[in-house]
Every structure is written in structure tokens, then in C-alpha cells.
N, CA, C and O of each residue as an XYZ file, in Angstrom:
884
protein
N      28.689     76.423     21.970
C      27.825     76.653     20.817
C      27.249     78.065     20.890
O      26.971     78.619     21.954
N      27.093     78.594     19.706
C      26.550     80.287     19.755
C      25.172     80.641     18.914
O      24.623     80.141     17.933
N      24.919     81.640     19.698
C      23.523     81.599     18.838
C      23.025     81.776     17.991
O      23.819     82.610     17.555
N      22.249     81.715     17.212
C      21.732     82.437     15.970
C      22.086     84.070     16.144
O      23.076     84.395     15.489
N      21.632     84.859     16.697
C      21.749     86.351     17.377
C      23.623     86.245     16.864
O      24.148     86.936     15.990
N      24.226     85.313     17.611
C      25.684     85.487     17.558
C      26.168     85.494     16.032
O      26.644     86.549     15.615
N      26.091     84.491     15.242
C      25.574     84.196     14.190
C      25.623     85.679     13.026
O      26.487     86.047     12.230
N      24.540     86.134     13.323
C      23.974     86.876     12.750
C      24.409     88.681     13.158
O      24.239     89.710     12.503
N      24.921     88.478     14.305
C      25.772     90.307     14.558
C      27.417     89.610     13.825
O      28.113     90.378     13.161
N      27.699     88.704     13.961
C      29.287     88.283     13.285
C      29.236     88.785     12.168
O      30.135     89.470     11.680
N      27.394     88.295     11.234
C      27.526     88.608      9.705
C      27.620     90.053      9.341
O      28.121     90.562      8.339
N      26.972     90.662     10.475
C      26.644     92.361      9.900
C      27.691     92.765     10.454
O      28.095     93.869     10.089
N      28.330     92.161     11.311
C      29.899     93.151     10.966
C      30.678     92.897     10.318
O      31.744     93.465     10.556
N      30.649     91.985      9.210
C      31.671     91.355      8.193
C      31.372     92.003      6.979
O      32.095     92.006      5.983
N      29.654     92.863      7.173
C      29.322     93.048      5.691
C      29.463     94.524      5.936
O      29.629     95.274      4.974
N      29.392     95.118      7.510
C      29.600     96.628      7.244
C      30.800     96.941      6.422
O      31.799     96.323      6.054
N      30.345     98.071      6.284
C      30.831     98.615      4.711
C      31.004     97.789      3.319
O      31.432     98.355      2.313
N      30.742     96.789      3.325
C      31.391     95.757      2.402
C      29.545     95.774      1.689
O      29.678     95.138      0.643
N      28.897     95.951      1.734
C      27.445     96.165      1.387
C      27.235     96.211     -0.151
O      26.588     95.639     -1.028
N      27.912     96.960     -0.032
C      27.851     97.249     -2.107
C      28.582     96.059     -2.834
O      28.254     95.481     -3.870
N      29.489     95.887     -2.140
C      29.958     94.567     -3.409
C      29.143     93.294     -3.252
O      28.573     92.614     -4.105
N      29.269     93.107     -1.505
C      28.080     91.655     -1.511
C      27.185     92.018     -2.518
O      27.191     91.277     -3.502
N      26.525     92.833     -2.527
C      24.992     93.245     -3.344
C      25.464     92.796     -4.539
O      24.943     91.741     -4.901
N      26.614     93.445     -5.564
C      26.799     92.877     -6.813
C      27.657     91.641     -7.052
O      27.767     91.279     -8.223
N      28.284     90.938     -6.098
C      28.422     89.685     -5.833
C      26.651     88.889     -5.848
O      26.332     88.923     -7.036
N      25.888     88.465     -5.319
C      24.705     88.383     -5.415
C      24.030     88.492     -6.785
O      23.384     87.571     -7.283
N      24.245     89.802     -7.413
C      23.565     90.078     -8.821
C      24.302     89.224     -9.943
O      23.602     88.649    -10.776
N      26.017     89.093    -10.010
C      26.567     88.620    -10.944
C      26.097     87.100    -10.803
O      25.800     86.464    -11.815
N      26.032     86.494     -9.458
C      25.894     85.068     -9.168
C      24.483     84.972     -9.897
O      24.632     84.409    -10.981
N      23.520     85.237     -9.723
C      22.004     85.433     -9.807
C      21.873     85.768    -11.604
O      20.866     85.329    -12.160
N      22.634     86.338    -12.228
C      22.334     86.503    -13.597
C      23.137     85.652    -14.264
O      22.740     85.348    -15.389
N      24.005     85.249    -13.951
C      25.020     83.874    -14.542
C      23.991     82.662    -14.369
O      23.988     82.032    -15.426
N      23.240     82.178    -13.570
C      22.750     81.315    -12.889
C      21.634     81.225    -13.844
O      21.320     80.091    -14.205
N      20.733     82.616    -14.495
C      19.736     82.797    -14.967
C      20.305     82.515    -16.259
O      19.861     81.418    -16.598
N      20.992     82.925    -17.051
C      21.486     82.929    -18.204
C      21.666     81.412    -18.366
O      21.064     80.909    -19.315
N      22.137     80.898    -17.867
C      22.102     79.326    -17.680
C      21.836     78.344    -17.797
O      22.489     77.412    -18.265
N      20.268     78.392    -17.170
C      19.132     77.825    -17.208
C      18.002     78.730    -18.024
O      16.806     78.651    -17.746
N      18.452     79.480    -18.921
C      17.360     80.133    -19.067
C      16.597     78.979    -20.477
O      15.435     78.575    -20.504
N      17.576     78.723    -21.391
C      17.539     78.055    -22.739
C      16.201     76.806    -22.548
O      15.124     76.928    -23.130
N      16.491     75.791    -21.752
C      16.144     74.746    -21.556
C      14.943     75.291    -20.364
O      14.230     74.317    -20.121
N      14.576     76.279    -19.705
C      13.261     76.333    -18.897
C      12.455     77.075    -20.348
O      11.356     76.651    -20.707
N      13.007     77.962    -20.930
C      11.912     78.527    -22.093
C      11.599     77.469    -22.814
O      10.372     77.371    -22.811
N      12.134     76.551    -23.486
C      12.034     75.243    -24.331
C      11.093     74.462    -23.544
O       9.883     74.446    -23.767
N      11.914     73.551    -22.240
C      11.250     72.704    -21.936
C       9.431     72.987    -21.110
O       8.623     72.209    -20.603
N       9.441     74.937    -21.417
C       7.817     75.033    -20.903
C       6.988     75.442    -21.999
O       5.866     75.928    -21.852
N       7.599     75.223    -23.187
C       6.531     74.649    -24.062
C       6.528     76.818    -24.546
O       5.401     77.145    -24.919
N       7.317     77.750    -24.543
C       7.131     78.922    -24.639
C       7.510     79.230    -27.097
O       7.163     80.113    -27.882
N       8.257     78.029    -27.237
C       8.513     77.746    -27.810
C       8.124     76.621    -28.951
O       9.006     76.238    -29.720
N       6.296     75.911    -29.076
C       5.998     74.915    -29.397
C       6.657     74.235    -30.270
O       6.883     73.036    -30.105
N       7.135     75.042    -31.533
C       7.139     74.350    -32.528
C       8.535     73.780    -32.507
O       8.964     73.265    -33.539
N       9.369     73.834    -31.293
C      10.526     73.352    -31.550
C      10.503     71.591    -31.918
O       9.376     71.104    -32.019
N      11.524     70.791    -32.087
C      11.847     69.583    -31.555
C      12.327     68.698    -30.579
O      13.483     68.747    -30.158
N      11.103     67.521    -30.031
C      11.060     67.173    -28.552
C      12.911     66.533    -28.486
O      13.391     66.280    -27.381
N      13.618     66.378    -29.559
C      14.748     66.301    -29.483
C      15.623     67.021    -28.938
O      16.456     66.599    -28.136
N      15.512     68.229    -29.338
C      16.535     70.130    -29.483
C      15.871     69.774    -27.565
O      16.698     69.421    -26.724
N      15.057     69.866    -27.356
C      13.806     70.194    -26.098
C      14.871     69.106    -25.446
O      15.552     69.671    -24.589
N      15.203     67.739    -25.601
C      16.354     66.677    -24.717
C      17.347     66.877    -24.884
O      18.074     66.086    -24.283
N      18.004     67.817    -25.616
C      19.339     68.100    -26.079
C      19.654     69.014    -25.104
O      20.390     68.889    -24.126
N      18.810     70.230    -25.608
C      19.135     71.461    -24.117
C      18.793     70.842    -23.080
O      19.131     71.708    -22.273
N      18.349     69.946    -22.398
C      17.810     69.648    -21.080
C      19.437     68.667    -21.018
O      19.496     68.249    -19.861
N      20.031     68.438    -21.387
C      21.105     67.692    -21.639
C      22.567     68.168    -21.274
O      23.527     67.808    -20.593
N      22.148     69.275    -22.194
C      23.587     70.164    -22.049
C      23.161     71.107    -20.953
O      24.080     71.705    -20.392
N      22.142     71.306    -20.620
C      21.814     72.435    -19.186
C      22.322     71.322    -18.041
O      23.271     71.648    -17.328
N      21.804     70.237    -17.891
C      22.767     69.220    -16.858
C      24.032     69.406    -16.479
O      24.486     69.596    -15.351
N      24.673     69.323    -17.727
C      25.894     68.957    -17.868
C      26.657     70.094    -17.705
O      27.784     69.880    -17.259
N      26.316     71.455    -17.981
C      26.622     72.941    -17.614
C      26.651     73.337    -16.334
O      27.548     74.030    -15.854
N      25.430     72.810    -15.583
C      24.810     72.788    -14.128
C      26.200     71.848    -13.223
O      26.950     72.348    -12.385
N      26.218     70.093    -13.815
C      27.540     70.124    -13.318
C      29.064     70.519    -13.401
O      29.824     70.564    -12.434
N      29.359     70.772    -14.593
C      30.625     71.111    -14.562
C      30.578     73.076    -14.431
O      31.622     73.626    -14.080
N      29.725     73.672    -14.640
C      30.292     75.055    -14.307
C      29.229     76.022    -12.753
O      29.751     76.770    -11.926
N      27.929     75.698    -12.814
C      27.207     75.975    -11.769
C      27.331     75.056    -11.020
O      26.330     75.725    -11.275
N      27.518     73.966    -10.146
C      28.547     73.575     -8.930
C      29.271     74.109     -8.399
O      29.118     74.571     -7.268
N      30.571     74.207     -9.300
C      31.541     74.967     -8.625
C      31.698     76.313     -8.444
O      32.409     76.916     -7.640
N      30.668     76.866     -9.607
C      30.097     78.484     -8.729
C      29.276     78.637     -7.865
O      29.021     79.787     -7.508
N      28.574     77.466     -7.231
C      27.751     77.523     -6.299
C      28.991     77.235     -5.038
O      28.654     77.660     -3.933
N      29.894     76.795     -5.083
C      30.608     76.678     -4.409
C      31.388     77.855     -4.127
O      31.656     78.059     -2.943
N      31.816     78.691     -5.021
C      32.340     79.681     -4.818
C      31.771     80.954     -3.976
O      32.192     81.825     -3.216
N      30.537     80.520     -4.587
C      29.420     81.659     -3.877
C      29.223     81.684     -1.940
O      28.860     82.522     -1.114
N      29.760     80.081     -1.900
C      29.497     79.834     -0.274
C      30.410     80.221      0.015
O      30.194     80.980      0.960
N      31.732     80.178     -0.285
C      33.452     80.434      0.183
C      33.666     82.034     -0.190
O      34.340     82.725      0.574
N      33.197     82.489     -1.138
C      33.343     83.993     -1.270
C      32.448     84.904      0.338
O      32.773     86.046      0.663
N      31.692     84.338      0.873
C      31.398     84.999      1.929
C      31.688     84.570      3.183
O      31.501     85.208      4.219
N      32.330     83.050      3.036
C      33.324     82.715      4.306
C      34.419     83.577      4.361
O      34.586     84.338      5.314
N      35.317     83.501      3.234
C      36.830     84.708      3.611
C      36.203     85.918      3.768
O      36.565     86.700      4.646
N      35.066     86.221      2.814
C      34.785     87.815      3.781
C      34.572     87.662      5.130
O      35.122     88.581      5.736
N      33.766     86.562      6.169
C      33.878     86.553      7.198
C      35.244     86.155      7.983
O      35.365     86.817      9.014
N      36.195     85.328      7.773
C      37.086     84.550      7.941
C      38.338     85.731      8.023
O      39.076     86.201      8.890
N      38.162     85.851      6.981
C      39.622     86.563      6.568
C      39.370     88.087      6.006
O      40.225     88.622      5.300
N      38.658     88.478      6.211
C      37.772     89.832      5.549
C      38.241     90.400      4.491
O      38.504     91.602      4.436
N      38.385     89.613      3.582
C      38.242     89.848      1.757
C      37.735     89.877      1.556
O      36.865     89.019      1.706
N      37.584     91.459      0.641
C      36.620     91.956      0.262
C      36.557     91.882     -1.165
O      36.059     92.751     -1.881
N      36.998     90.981     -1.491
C      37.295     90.948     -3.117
C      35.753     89.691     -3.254
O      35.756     88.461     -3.279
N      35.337     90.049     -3.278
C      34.418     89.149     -3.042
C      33.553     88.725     -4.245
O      32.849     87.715     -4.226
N      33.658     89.612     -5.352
C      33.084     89.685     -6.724
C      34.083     88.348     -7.645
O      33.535     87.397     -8.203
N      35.496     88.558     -7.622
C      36.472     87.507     -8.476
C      36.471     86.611     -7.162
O      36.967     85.545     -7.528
N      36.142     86.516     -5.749
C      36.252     85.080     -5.106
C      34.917     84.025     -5.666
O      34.911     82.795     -5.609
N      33.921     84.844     -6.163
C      33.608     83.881     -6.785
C      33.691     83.238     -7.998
O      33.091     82.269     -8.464
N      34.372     83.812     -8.331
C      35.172     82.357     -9.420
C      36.052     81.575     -8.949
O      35.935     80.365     -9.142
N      37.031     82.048     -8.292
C      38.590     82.010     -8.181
C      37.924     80.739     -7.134
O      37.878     79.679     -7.758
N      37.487     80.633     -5.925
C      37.113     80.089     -4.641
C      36.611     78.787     -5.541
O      37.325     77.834     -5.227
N      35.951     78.528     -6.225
C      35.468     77.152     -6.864
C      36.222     77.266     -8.007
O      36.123     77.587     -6.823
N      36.857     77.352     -8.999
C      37.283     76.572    -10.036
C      38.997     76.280     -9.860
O      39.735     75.552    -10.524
N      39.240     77.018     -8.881
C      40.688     76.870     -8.792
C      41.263     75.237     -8.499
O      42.228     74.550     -8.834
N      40.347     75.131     -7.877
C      40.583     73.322     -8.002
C      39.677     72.680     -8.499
O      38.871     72.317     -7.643
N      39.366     72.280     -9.791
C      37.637     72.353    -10.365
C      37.262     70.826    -10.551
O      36.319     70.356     -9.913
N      37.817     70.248    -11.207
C      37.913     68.789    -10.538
C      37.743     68.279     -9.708
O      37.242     67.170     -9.889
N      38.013     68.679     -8.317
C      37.827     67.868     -6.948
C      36.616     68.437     -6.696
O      35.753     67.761     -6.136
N      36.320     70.028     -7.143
C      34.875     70.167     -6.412
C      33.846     70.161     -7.387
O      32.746     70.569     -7.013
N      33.957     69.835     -8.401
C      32.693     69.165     -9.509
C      32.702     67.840     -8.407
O      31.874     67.718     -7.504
N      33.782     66.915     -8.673
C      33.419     65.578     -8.143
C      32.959     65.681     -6.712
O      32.275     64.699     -6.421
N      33.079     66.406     -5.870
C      32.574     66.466     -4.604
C      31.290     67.178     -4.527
O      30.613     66.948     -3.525
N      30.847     67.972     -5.370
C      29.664     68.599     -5.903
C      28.188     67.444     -6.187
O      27.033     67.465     -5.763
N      28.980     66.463     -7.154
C      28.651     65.852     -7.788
C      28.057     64.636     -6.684
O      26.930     64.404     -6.248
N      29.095     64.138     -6.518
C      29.022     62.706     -5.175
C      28.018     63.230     -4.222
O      27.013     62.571     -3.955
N      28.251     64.402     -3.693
C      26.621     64.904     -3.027
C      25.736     64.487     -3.298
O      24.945     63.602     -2.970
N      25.935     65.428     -4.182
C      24.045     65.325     -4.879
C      23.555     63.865     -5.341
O      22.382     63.746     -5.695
N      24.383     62.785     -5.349
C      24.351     61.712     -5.772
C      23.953     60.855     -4.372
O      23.347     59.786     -4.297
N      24.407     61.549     -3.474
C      24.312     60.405     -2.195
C      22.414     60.898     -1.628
O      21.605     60.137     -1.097
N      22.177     62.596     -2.043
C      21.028     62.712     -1.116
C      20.303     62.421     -2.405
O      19.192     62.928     -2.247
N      20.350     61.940     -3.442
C      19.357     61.776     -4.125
C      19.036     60.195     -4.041
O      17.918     59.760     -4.318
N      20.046     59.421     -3.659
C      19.760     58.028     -3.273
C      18.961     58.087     -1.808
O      17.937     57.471     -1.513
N      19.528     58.766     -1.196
C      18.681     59.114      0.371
C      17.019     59.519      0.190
O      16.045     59.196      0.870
N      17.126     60.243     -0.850
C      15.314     60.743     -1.140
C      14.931     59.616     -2.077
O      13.807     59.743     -2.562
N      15.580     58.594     -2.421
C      14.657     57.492     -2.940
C      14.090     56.556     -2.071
O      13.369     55.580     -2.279
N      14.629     57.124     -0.903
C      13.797     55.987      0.171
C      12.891     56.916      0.719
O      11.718     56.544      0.718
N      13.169     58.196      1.257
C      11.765     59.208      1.625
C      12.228     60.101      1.714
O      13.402     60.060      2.083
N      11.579     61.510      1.422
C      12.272     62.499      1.272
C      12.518     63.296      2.706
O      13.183     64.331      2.666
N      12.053     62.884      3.817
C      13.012     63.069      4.894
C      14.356     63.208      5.509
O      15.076     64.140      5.866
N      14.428     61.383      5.483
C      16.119     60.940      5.438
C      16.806     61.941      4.050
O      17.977     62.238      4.286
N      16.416     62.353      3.027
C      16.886     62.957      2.373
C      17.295     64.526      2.362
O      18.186     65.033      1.680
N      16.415     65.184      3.300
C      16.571     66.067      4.002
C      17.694     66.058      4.911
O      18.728     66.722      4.831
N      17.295     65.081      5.923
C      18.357     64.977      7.076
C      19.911     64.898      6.535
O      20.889     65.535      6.926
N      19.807     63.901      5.504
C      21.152     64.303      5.128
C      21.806     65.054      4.512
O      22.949     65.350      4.859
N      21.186     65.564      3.384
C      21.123     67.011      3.067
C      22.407     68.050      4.162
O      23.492     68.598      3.962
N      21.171     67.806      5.685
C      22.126     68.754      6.596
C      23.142     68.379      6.922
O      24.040     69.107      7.344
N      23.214     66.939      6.765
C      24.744     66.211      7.338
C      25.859     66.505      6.370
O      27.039     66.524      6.720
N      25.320     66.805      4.767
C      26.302     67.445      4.384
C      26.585     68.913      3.748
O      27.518     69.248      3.019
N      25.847     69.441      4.084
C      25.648     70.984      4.385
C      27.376     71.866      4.103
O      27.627     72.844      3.398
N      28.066     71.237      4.759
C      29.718     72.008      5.098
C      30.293     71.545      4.119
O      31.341     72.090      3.775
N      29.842     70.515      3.443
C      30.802     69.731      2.072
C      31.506     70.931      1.206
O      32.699     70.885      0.905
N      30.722     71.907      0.875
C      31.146     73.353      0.038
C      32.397     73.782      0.650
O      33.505     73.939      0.135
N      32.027     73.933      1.779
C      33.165     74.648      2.016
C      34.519     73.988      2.458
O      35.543     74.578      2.116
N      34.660     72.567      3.343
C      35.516     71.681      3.136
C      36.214     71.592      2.289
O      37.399     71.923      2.325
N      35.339     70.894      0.877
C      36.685     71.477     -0.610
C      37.507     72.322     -1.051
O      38.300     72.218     -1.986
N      37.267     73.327     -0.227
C      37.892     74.687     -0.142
C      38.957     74.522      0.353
O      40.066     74.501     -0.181
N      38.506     74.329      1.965
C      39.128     74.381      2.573
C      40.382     73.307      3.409
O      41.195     73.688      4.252
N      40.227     72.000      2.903
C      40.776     70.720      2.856
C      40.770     69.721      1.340
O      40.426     68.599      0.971
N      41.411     71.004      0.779
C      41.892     70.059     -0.909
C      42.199     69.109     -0.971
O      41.622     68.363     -1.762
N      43.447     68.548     -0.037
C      44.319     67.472      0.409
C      42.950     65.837      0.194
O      42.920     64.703     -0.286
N      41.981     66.903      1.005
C      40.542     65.405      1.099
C      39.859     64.936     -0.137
O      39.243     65.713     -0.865
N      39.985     63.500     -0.402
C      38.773     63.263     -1.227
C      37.800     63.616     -1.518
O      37.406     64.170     -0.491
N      37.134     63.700     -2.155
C      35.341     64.031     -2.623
C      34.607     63.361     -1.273
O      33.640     63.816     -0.662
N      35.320     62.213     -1.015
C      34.175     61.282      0.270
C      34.614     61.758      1.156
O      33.783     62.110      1.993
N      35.854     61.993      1.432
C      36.365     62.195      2.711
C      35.598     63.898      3.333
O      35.273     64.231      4.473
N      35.546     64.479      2.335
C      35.294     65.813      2.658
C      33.586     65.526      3.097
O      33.238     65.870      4.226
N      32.867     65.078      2.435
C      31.415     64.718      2.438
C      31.519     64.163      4.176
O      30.878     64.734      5.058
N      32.473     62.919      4.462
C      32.227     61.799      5.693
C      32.749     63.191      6.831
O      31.977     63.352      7.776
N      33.481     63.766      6.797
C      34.061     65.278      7.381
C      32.894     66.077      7.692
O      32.537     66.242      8.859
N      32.340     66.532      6.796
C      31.330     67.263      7.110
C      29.713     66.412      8.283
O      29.118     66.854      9.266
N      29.612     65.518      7.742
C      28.595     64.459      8.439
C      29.229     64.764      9.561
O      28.627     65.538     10.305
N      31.014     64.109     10.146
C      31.149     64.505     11.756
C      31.050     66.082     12.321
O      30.886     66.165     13.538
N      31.102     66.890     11.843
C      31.319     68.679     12.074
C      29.888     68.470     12.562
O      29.657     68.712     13.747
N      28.703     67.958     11.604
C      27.107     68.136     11.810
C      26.515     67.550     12.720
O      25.363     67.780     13.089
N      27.395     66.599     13.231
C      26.228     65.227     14.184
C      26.029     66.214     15.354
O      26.988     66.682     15.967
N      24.952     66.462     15.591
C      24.055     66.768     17.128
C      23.854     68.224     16.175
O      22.971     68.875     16.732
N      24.274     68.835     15.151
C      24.497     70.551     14.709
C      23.572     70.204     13.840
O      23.048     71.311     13.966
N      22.757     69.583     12.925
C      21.852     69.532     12.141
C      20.454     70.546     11.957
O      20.037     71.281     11.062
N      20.039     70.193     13.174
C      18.897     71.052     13.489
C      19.358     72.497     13.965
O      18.484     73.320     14.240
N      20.274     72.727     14.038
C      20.875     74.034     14.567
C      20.826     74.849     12.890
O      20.167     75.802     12.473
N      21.505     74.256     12.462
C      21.720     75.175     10.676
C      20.136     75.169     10.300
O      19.841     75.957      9.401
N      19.392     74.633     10.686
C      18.033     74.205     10.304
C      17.565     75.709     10.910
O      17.455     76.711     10.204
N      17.344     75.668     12.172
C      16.742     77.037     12.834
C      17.463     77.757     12.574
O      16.813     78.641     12.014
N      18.307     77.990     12.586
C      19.624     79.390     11.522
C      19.224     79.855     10.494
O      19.139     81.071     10.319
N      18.860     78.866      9.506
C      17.911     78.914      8.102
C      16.600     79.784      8.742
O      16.462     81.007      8.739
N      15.953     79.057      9.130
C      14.554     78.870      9.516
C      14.114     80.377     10.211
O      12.939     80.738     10.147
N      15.284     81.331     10.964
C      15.085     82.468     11.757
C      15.543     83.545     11.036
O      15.790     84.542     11.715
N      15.751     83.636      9.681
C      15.276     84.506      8.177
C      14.573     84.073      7.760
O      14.615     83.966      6.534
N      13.493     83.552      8.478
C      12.122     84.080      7.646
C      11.166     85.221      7.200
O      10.879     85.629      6.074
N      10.685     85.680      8.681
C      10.745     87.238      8.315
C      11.203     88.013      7.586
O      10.695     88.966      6.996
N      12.628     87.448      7.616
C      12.942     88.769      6.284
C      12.879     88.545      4.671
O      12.866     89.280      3.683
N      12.846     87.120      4.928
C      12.422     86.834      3.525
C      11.043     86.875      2.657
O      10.823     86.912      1.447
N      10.145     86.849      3.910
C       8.799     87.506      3.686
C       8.973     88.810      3.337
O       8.502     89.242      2.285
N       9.765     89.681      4.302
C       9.433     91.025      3.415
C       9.997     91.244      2.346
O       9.671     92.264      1.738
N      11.017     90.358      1.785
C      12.169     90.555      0.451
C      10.611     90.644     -0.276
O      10.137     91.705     -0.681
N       9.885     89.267     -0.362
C       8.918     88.796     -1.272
C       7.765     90.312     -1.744
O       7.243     90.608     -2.819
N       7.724     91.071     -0.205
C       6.514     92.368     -0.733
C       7.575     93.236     -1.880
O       7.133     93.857     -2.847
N       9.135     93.111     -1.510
C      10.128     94.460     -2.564
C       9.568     93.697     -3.593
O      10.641     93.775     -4.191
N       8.809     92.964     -4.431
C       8.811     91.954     -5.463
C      10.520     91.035     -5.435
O      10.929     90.857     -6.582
N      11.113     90.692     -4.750
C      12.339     89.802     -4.531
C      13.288     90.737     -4.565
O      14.270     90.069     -4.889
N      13.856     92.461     -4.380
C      14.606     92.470     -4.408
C      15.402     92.860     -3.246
O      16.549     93.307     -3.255
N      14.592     92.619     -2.175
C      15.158     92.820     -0.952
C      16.140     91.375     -0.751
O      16.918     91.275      0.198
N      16.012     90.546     -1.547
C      16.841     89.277     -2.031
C      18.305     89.621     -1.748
O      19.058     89.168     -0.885
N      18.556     90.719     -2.883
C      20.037     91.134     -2.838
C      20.600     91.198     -1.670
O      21.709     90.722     -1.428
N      19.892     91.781     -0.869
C      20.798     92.206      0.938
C      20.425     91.216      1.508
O      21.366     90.939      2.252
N      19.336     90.189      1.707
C      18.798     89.072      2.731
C      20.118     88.134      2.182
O      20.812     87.971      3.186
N      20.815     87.393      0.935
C      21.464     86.569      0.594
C      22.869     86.863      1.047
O      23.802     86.260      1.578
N      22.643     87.833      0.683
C      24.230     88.241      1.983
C      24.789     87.862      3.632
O      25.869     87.649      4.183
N      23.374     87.927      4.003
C      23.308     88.537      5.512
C      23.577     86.794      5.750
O      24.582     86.403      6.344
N      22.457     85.763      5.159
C      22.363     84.694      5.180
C      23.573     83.962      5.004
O      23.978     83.262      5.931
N      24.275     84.044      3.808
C      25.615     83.073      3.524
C      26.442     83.692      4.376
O      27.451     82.993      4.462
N      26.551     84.840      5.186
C      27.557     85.589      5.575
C      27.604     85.184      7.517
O      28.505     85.240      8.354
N      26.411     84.861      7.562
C      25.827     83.901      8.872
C      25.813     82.464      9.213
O      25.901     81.902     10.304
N      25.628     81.822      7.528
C      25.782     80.082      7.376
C      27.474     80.368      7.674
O      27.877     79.653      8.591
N      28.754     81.455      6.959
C      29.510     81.098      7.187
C      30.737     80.744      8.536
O      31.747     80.075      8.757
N      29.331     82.221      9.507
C      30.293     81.760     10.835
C      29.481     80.808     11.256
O      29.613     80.977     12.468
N      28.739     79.932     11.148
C      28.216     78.979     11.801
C      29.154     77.703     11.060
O      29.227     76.573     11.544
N      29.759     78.082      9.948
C      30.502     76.941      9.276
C      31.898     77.059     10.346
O      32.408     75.986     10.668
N      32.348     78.000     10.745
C      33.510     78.624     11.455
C      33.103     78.181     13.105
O      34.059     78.290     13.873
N      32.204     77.847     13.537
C      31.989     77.487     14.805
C      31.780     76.052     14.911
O      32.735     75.621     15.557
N      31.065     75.184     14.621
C      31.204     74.078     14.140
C      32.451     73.238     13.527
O      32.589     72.046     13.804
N      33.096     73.737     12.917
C      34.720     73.390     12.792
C      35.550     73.590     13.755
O      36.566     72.900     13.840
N      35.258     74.590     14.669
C      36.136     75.175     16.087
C      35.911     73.997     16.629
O      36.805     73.172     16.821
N      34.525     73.800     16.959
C      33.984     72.829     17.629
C      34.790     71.246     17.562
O      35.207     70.506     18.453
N      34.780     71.160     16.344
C      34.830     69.836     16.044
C      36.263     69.571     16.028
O      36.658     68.461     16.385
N      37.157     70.549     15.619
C      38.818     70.348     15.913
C      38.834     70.308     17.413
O      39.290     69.255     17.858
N      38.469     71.148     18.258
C      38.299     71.374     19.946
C      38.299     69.227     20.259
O      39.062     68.329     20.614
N      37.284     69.385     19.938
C      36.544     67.938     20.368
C      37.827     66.708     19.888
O      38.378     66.047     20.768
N      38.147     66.548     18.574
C      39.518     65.965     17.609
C      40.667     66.266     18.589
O      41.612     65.491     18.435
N      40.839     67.196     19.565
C      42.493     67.295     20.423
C      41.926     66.582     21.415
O      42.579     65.624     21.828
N      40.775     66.823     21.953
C      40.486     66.238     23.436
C      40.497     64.479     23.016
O      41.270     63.729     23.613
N      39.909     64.151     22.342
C      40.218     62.678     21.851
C      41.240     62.433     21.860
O      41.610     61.315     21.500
């Protein structure tokens, strides 16, 4: 197992030189995302009174339904566009995020989907266990990617084994950009652009060690 430190010099040498596109990789993801949701947060906060509480369930309706079928699988793309930059050091990293989630868009809406469906049954019992599992399926993103062949469940039950005893590890991985996300917050957020890099570009060799791991462990069995 490697450390956060390890982690985290893997990412900054995946992003040297590659700096400028992560950055507008980041911006395109971040203004697609905004554009998005923008309809239904102006409506549904009332910026707009005189609309109808109908139009107000309609957009909250079709923002769902947008959220699953096209922001999923760009959220997916967004995780896999900075794995092959680490992985495979493509630097195309602006069209991997499209290309990386919709190319099979079906399996990873539905595996997108079945997620969010399982930890939201998990947070109806407490939002702990809902957490915890959360981390158990943490790798699901990138699995679909990377094991098409797998079901929506299979990829989800896949990821749960990669995580067992690794949970709290992605947790303090998370947890040891804090600092810098405090100081993003004094740029007014735009020290964002370079912290989101450094971060997915770090979740991804920790996605890459944890799979070592877990195939390692799969031969010795």
C-alpha cells in the first residue's frame, strides 16, 4: 500500500506540463455542469416569483433527468479523463471527457444510476452507513470504463471488493487536501482549477493501486 505523499508526487508528475489543459478540462467540466443546473436553481429559489409552481416541477424534472442521462456520464468521464492522463499519459484530456463516459452511455447511466440508488437506500437508514458505502463504491466510475464486459452490479460488487480494508484510506487521501482547499477558498474558488486536478489526478493512482492490489491478491487465491 502507498502513501498519500506517493499518491500525490505520481499526480504532479502526470500533470507536469500537462497544466494548461487539466485547467481547461476543469473549466469546460465546471461550466457545462453550471449551465445545467442553472434553470431549475434560479426557478426553484424563488429568483423568479411570478413563475408557475408547475414550470418550477417541470424544470426540477427535466434537470433530474438531464443530471441522469447526460451529467453522470460526464461525471464519469471527468474521473477517467485524469486516470489515462495518469495511466496512459493522454493528454487529450479536454475530448476524454466526453469520449471516456458516453462511449458506452447506457451501461454507465445505468451503473451511475444503480449507485446512487443503492447509497440513497443506505442513507435511509443513517447517513453514516451511507457514507461508508458511498466509499465502498467510490471505483464504480472508473470500473465502467474500464470493465465494460461487467454489469452495472457487477462493477458496483467489484468495486466494494478493490475497497474492503481501503475505505478509510481514500477517506484520508480526500481528507489531506484540505489545506489546499482552504487556500483555493481565500483565491475566491479559483485556486479550484489547479486543486481539482491535482485531486482526481491522485484519486486516480490510488484507483491504480488498489486494483494492483486486488488483482495481486485474485492470483494468490
Amino acid at each position: 500500500m502507498k502513501s498519500n505523499q506517493d499518491y500525490k508526487n505520481a499526480a504532479l508528475e502526470a500533470l507536469r506540463g500537462n497544466w494548461p489543459v487539466a485547467v481547461i478540462t476543469v473549466i469546460v467540466y465546471m461550466a457545462i455542469v453550471s449551465v445545467c443546473s442553472a434553470p431549475s436553481s434560479i426557478l426553484g429559489n424563488g429568483f423568479l416569483p411570478f413563475v408557475p409552481e408547475w414550470v418550477v416541477a417541470g424544470t426540477s424534472g427535466a434537470s433530474l433527468l438531464l443530471t441522469v442521462l447526460f451529467l453522470a456520464p460526464l461525471q464519469v468521464g471527468y474521473y477517467n479523463t485524469f486516470n489515462r492522463l495518469y495511466q496512459e499519459g493522454n493528454t487529450d484530456v479536454v475530448s476524454n471527457l466526453f469520449t471516456s463516459g458516453f462511449r458506452n452511455w447506457g451501461h454507465i447511466v445505468g451503473g451511475q444510476l444503480l449507485m446512487a440508488v443503492y447509497i440513497f437506500l443506505w442513507c435511509l437508514l443513517l447517513i453514516v452507513p451511507g457514507i461508508v458505502k458511498a466509499y465502498s463504491y467510490a471505483m464504480t466510475p472508473y470500473i465502467l470504463v474500464d470493465r465494460p464486459e461487467l454489469s452495472a452490479n457487477e462493477a458496483i460488487s467489484l468495486s466494494c471488493r478493490m475497497m474492503k480494508g481501503r475505505k478509510f484510506d481514500l477517506f484520508y487521501l480526500q481528507l489531506s487536501f484540505i489545506g489546499w482547499a482552504l487556500l483555493c477558498v481565500i483565491t475566491l474558488g479559483i485556486g479550484f482549477l489547479w486543486l481539482s486536478p491535482y485531486m482526481m489526478t491522485a484519486q486516480a493512482a490510488f484507483y491504480q493501486d488498489v486494483k494492483a492490489d486486488y488483482e495481486m491478491q485474485s492470483v494468490r487465491a
